[in-house]
GROMACS .gro file of C-alpha atoms in nm:
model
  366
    1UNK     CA    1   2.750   1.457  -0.974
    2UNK     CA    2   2.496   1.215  -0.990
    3UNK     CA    3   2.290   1.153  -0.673
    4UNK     CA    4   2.300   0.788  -0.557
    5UNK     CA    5   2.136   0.564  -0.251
    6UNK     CA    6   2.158   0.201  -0.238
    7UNK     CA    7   1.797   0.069  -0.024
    8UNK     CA    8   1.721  -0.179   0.204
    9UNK     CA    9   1.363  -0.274   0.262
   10UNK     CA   10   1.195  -0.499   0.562
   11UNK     CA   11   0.806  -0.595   0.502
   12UNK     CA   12   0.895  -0.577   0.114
   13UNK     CA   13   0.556  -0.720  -0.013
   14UNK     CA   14   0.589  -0.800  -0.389
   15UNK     CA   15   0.780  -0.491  -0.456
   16UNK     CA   16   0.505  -0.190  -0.474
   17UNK     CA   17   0.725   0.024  -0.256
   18UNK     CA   18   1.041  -0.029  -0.472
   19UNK     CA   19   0.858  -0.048  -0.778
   20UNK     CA   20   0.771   0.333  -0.747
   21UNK     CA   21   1.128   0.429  -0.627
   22UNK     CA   22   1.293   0.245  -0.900
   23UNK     CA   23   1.052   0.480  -1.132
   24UNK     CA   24   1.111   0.780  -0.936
   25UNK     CA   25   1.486   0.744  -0.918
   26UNK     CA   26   1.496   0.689  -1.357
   27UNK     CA   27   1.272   1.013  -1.367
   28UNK     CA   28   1.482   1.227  -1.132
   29UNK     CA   29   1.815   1.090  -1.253
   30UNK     CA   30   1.858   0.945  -0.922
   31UNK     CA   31   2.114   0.628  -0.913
   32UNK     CA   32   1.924   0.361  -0.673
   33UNK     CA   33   2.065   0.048  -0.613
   34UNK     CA   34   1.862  -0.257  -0.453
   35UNK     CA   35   2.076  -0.382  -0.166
   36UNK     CA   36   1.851  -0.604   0.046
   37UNK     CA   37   1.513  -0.684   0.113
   38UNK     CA   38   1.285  -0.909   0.352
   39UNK     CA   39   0.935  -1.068   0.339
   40UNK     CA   40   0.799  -1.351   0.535
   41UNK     CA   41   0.661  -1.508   0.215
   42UNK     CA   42   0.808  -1.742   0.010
   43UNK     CA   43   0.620  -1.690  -0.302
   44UNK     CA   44   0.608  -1.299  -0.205
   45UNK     CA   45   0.959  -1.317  -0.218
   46UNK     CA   46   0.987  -1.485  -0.565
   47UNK     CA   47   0.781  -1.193  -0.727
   48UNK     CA   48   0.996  -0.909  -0.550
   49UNK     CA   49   1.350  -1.085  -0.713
   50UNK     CA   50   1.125  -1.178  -1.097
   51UNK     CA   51   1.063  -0.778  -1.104
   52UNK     CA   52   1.224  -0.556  -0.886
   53UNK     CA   53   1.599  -0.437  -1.064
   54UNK     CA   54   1.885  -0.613  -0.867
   55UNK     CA   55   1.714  -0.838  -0.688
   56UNK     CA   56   1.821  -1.191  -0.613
   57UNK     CA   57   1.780  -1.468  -0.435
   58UNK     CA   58   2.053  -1.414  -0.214
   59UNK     CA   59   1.940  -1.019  -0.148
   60UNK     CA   60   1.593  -1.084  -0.078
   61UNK     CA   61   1.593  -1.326   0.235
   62UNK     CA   62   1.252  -1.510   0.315
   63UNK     CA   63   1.218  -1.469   0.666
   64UNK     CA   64   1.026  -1.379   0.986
   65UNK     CA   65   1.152  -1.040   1.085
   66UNK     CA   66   1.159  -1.168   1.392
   67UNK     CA   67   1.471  -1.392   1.332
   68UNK     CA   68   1.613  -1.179   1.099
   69UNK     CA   69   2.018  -1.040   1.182
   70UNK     CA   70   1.974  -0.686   1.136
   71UNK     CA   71   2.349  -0.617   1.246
   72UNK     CA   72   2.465  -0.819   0.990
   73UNK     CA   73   2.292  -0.670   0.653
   74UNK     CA   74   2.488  -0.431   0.471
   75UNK     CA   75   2.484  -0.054   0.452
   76UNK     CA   76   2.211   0.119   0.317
   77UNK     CA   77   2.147   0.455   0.263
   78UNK     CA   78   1.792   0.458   0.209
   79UNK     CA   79   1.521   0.283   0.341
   80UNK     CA   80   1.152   0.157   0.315
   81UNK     CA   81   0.911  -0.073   0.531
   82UNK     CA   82   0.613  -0.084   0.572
   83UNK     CA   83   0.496  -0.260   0.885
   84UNK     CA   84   0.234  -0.539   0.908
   85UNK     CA   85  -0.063  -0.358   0.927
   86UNK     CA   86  -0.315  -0.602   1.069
   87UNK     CA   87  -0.307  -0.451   1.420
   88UNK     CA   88  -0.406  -0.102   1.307
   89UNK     CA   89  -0.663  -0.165   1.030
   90UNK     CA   90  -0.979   0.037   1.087
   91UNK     CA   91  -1.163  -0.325   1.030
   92UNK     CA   92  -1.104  -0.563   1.284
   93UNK     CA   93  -1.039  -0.607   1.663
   94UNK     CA   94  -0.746  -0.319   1.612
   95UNK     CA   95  -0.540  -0.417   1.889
   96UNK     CA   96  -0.276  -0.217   1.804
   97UNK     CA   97   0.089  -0.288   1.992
   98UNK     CA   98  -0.110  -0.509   2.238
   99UNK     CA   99  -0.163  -0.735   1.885
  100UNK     CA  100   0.079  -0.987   1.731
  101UNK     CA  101   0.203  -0.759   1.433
  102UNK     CA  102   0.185  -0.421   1.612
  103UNK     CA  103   0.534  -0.443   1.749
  104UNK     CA  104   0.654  -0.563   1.452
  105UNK     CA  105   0.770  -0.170   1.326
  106UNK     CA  106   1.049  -0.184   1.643
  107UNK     CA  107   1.230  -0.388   1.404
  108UNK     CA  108   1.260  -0.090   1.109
  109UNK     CA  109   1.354   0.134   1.452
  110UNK     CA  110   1.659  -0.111   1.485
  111UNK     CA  111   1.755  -0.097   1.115
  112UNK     CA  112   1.737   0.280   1.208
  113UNK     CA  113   1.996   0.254   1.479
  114UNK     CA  114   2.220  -0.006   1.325
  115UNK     CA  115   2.274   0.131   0.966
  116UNK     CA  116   2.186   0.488   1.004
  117UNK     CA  117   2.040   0.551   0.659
  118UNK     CA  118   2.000   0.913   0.515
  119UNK     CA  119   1.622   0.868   0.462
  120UNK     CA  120   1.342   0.630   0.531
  121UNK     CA  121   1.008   0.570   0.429
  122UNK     CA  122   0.729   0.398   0.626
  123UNK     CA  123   0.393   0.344   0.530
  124UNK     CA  124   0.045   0.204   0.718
  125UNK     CA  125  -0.310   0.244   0.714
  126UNK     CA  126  -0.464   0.520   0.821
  127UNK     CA  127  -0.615   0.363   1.117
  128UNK     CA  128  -0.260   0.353   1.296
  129UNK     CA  129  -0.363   0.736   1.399
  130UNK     CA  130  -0.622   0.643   1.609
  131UNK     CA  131  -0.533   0.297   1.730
  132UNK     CA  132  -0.500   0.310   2.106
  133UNK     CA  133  -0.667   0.610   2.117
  134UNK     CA  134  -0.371   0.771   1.920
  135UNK     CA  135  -0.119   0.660   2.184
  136UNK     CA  136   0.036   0.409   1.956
  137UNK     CA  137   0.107   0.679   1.685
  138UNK     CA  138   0.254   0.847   1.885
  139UNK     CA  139   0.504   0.588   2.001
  140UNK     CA  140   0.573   0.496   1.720
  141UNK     CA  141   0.643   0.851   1.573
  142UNK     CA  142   0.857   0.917   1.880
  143UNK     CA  143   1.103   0.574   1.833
  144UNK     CA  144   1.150   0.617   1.477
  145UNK     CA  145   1.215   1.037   1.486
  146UNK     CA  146   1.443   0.955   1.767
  147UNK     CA  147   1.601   0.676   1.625
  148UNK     CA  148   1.997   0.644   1.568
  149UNK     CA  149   2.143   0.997   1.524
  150UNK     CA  150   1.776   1.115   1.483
  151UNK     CA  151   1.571   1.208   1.221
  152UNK     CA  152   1.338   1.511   1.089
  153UNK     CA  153   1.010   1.276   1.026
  154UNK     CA  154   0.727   1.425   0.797
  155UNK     CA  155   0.403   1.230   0.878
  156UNK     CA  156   0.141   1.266   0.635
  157UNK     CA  157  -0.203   1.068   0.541
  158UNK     CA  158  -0.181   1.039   0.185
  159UNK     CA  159  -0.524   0.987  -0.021
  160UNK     CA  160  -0.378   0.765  -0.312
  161UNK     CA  161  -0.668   0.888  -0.536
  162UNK     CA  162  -0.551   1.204  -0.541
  163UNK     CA  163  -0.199   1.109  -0.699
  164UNK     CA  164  -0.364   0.927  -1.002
  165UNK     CA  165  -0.480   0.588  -0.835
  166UNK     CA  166  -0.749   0.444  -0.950
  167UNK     CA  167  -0.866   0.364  -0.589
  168UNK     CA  168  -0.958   0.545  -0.276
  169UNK     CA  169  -0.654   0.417  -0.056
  170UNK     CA  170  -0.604   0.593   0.227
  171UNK     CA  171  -0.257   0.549   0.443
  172UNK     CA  172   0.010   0.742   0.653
  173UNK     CA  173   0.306   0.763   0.520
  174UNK     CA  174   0.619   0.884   0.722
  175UNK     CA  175   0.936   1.049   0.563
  176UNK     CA  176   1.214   1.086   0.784
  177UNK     CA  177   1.558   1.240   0.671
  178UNK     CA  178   1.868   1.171   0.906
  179UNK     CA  179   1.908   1.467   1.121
  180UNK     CA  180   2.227   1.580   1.023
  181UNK     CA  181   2.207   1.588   0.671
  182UNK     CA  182   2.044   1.921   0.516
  183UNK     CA  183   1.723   1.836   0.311
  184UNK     CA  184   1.385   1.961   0.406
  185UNK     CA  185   1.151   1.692   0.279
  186UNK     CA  186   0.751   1.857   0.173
  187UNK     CA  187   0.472   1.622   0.115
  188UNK     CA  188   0.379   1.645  -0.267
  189UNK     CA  189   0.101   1.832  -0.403
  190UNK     CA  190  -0.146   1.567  -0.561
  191UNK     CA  191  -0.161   1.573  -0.926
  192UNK     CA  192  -0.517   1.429  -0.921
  193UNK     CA  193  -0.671   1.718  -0.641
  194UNK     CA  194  -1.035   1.644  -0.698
  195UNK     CA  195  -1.354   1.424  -0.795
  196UNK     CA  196  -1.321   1.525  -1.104
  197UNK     CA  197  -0.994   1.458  -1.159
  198UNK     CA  198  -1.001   1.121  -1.014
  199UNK     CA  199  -0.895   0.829  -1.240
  200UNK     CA  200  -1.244   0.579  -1.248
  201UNK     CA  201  -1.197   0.213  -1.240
  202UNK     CA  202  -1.300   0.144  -1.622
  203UNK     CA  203  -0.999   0.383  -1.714
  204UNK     CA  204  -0.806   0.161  -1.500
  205UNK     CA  205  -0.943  -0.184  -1.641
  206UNK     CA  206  -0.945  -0.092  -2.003
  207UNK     CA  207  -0.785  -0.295  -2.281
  208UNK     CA  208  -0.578  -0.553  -2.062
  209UNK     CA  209  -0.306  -0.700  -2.365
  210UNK     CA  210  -0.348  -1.066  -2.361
  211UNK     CA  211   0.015  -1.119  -2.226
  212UNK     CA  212  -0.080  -1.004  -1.918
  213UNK     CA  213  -0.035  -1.296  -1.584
  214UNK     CA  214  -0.264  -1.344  -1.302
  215UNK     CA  215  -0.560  -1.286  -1.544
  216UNK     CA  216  -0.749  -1.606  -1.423
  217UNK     CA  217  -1.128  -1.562  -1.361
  218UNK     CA  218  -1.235  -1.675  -1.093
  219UNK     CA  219  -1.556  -1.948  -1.085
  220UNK     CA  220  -1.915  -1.863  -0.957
  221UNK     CA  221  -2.132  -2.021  -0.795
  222UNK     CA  222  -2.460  -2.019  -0.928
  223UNK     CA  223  -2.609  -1.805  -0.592
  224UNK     CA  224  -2.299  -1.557  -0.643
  225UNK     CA  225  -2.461  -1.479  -0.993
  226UNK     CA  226  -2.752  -1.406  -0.898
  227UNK     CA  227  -2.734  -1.207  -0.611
  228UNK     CA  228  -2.430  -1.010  -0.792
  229UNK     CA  229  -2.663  -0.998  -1.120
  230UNK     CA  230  -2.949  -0.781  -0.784
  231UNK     CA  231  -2.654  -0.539  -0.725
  232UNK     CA  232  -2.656  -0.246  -0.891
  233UNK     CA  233  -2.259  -0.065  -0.945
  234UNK     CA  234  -2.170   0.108  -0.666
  235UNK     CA  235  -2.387  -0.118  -0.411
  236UNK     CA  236  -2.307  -0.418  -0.166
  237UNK     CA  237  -2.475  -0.704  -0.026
  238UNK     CA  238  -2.645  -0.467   0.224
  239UNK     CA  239  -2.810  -0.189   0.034
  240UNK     CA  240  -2.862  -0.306  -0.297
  241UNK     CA  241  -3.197  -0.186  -0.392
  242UNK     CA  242  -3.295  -0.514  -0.587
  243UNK     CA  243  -3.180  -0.757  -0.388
  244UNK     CA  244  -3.453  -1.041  -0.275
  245UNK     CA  245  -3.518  -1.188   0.053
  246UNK     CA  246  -3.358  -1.529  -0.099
  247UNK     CA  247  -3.049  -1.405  -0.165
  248UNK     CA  248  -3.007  -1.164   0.146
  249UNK     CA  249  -2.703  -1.205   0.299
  250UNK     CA  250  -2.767  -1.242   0.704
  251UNK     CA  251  -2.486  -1.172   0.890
  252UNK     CA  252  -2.512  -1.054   1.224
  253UNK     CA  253  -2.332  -0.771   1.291
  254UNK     CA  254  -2.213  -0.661   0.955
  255UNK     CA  255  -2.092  -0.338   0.875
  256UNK     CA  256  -1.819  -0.402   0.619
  257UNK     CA  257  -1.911  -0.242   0.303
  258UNK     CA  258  -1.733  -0.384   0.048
  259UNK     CA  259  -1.907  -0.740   0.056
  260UNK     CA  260  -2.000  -0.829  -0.281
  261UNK     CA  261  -1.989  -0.457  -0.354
  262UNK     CA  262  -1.983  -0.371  -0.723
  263UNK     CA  263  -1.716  -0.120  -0.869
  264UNK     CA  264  -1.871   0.193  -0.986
  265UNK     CA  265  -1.718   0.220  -1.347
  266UNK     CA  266  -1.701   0.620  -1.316
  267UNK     CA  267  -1.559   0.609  -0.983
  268UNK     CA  268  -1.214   0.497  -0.826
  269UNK     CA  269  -1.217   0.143  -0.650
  270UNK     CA  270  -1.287   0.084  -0.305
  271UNK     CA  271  -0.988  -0.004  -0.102
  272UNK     CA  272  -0.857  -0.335  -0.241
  273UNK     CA  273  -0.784  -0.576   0.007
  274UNK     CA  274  -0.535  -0.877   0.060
  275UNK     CA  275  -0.745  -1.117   0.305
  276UNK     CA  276  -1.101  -1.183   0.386
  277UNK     CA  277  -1.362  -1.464   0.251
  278UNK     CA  278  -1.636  -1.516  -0.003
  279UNK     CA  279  -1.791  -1.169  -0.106
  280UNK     CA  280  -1.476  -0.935  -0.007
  281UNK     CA  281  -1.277  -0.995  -0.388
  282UNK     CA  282  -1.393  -0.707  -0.569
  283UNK     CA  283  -1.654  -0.717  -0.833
  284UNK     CA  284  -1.683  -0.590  -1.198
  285UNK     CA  285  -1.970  -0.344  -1.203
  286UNK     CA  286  -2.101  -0.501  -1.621
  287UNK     CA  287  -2.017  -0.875  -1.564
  288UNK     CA  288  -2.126  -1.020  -1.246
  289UNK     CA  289  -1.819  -1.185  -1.118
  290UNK     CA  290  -1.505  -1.121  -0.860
  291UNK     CA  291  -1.204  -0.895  -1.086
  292UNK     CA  292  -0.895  -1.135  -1.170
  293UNK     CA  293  -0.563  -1.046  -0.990
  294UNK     CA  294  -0.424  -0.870  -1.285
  295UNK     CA  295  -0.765  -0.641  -1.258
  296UNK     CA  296  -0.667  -0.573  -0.896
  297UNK     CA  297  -0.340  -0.538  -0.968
  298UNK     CA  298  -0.396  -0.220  -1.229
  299UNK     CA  299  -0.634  -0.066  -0.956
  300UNK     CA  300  -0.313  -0.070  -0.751
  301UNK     CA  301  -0.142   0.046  -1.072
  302UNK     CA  302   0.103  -0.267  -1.101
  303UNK     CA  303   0.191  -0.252  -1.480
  304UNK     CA  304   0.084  -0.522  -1.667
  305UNK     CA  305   0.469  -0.616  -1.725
  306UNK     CA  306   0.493  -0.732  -1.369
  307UNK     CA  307   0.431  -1.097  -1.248
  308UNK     CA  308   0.310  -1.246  -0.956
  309UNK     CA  309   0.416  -1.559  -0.860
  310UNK     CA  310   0.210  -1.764  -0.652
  311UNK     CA  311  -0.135  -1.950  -0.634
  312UNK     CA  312  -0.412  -1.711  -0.731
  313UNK     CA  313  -0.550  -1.647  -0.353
  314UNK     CA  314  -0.214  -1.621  -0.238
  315UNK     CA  315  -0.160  -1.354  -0.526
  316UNK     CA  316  -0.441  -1.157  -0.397
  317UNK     CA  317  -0.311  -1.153  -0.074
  318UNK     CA  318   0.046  -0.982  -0.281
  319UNK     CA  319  -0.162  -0.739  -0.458
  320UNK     CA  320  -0.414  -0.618  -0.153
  321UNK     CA  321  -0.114  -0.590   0.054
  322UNK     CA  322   0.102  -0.389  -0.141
  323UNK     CA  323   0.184  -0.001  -0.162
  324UNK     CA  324   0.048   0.140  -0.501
  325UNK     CA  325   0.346   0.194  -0.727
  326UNK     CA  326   0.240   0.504  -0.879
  327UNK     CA  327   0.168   0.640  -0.477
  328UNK     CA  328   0.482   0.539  -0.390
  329UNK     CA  329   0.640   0.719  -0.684
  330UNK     CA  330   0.520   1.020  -0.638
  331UNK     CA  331   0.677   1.048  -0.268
  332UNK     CA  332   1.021   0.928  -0.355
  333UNK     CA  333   1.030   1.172  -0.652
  334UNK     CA  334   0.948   1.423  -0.390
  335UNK     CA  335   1.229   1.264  -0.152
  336UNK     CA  336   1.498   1.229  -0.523
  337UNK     CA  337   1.392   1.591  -0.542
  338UNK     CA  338   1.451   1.730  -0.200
  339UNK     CA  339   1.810   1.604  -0.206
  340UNK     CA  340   1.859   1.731  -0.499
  341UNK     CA  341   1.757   2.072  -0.450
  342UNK     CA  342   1.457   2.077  -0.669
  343UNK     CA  343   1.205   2.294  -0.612
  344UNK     CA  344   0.864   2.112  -0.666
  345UNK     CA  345   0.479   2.152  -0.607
  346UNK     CA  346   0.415   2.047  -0.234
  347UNK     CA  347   0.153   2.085   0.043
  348UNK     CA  348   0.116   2.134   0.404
  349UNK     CA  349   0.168   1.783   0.589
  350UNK     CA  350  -0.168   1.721   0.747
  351UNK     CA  351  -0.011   1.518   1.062
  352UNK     CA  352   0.228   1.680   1.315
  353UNK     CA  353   0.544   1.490   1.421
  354UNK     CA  354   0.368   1.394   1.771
  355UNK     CA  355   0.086   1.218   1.517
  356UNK     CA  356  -0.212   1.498   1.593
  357UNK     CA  357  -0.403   1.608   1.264
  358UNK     CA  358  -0.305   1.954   1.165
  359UNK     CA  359  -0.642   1.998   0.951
  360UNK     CA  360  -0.924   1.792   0.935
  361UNK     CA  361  -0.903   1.432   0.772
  362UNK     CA  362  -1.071   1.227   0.558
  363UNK     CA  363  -0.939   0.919   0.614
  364UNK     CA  364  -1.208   0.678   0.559
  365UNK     CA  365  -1.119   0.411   0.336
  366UNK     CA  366  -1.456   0.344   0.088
   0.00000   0.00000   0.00000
């Protein structure tokens, strides 16, 4: 008998999330159905229903969560959200549930209680552990584990460069099977476990097929050159070795490392990001010049098959935003394979259910 969920989704994104289930489910022989989804976004939205199977513009409802009618979707049996994360970013005021968009994940906690779904999956930055001085994690652990009938919840910060992205991504991500139901889900054993196993971002960015979308370069301005033409791969604005007193950026108070940082070509990406002005884009490490969207998007490991839709900042925002397909694969595989009663490679989960680390963390996103 062939194993089968249909899944909801709030906070879709442009479909990295259900991207990698969709994948997981054809590899596992798992039947998943898209039954709704919901992003604020309009053009967000339009890229979710142009690639994600089943999709349409009646399933996937642009709108603020906020006036969303929960009680009125239909069943699901599995589900997926990952919260705004704005509130818990480890860059930023991080005002956590005090914040606009920190509350925001009591609205996956209702979809909890109203439909009841065998499994969910929520994902946020790794800074949600210590927002609040780890009071909010912990909040937030309890709600969703006690949610509905309950649920067993496996919290675990995931380091998306050891599962084959080509980018040091850093985020917790929480699996939760329905209490009553008898699967034991066990965090997957990364596939990429080391430095040297790492995939660099030249492997990533090599030999992009002219049909790719979203390949639009983005215009320079002559200072931009030149100061990106002082920074060496690997460097920023900050501590390039070259860089002259002209074209020193001064900016009180700066500590965010990724302006007009360079890629290191034998090295994963830093952490790709969705918002944030001149000098946070991403830059090639040979040419010196922010990466196109369709460059971002294979450092997030979109294939080149998918298309955004939207103007080219908004499309950054999309990408920067989004769960990594191949990350996200490589949990519900784990999930497809835990109901199925497949025994698979796994490790320890690194974060106990009341949020605490269970082993010392790396969690720095770089």
């Amino acid at each position: 008998m062939t194993l089968g969920f249909t899944l909801g989704e709030l906070f879709s994104g442009p479909g990295g999330m259900a991207l990698g289930a969709h994948l997981a489910a054809r590899e596992t022989g798992t039947a998943l159905k898209h039954g709704w989804a919901n992003d604020y976004d309009e053009s967000t939205v339009a890229t979710y229903i142009a690639n994600i199977p089943g999709a349409t513009e009646e399933s996937v409802i642009c709108r603020d969560v906020r006036s969303l009618e929960i009680d009125s979707l239909p069943h699901i049996d599995g589900f997926a959200f990952g919260f705004p994360c704005n509130d818990y970013s480890l860059v930023g005021e991080n005002r956590g549930l005090k914040g606009e968009f920190g509350p925001l994940f009591s609205y996956g906690v209702r979809v909890l209680e109203r439909h009841q779904p065998e499994w969910f999956v929520a994902e946020n930055v790794s800074g949600l552990r210590t927002s609040n001085g780890g009071d909010d994690f912990k909040l937030i652990l309890d709600a969703i584990s006690n949610a509905g009938p309950g649920y067993k919840i496996t919290p675990h910060l995931y380091r998306f460069e050891d599962y084959g992205v080509p980018q040091r991504r850093h985020r917790i991500i929480v699996v939760g099977v329905r209490d009553d139901v008898p699967v034991d889900f066990r965090v997957p054993a990364p596939t990429h476990p080391d430095r040297a196993h790492w995939t660099s971002a030249a492997e990533a960015l090599a030999g992009i097929p002219t049909y790719a979308s979203n390949h639009e370069a983005t215009r320079q301005s002559p200072t931009v050159v030149r100061r990106l033409e002082l920074i060496d791969p690997g460097e920023n604005a900050f501590n390039a070795k070259r860089m002259t007193e002209e074209l020193r950026l001064n900016v009180k108070g700066a500590t965010l490392s990724q302006i007009y940082k360079r890629l290191h070509p034998d090295r994963p990406s830093y952490t790709i990001t969705g918002s944030g002005g001149g000098g946070t884009h991403g830059y090639h490490w040979a040419e010196p010049r922010a990466l196109t969207n369709r460059e971002r998007a294979r450092l997030q490991t979109f294939p080149d098959e998918f298309k955004f839709i939207g103007r080219k900042e908004n499309v950054r925002r999309q990408v920067g935003m989004a769960v990594p397909p191949r990350g996200a694969f490589h949990i519900f595989r784990a999930l497809f394979r835990s109901f199925q009663g497949v025994q698979y490679s796994s490790v320890p989960a690194n974060l106990s259910v009341s949020g605490t680390p269970l082993a010392p963390l790396q969690d720095v996103d770089a």
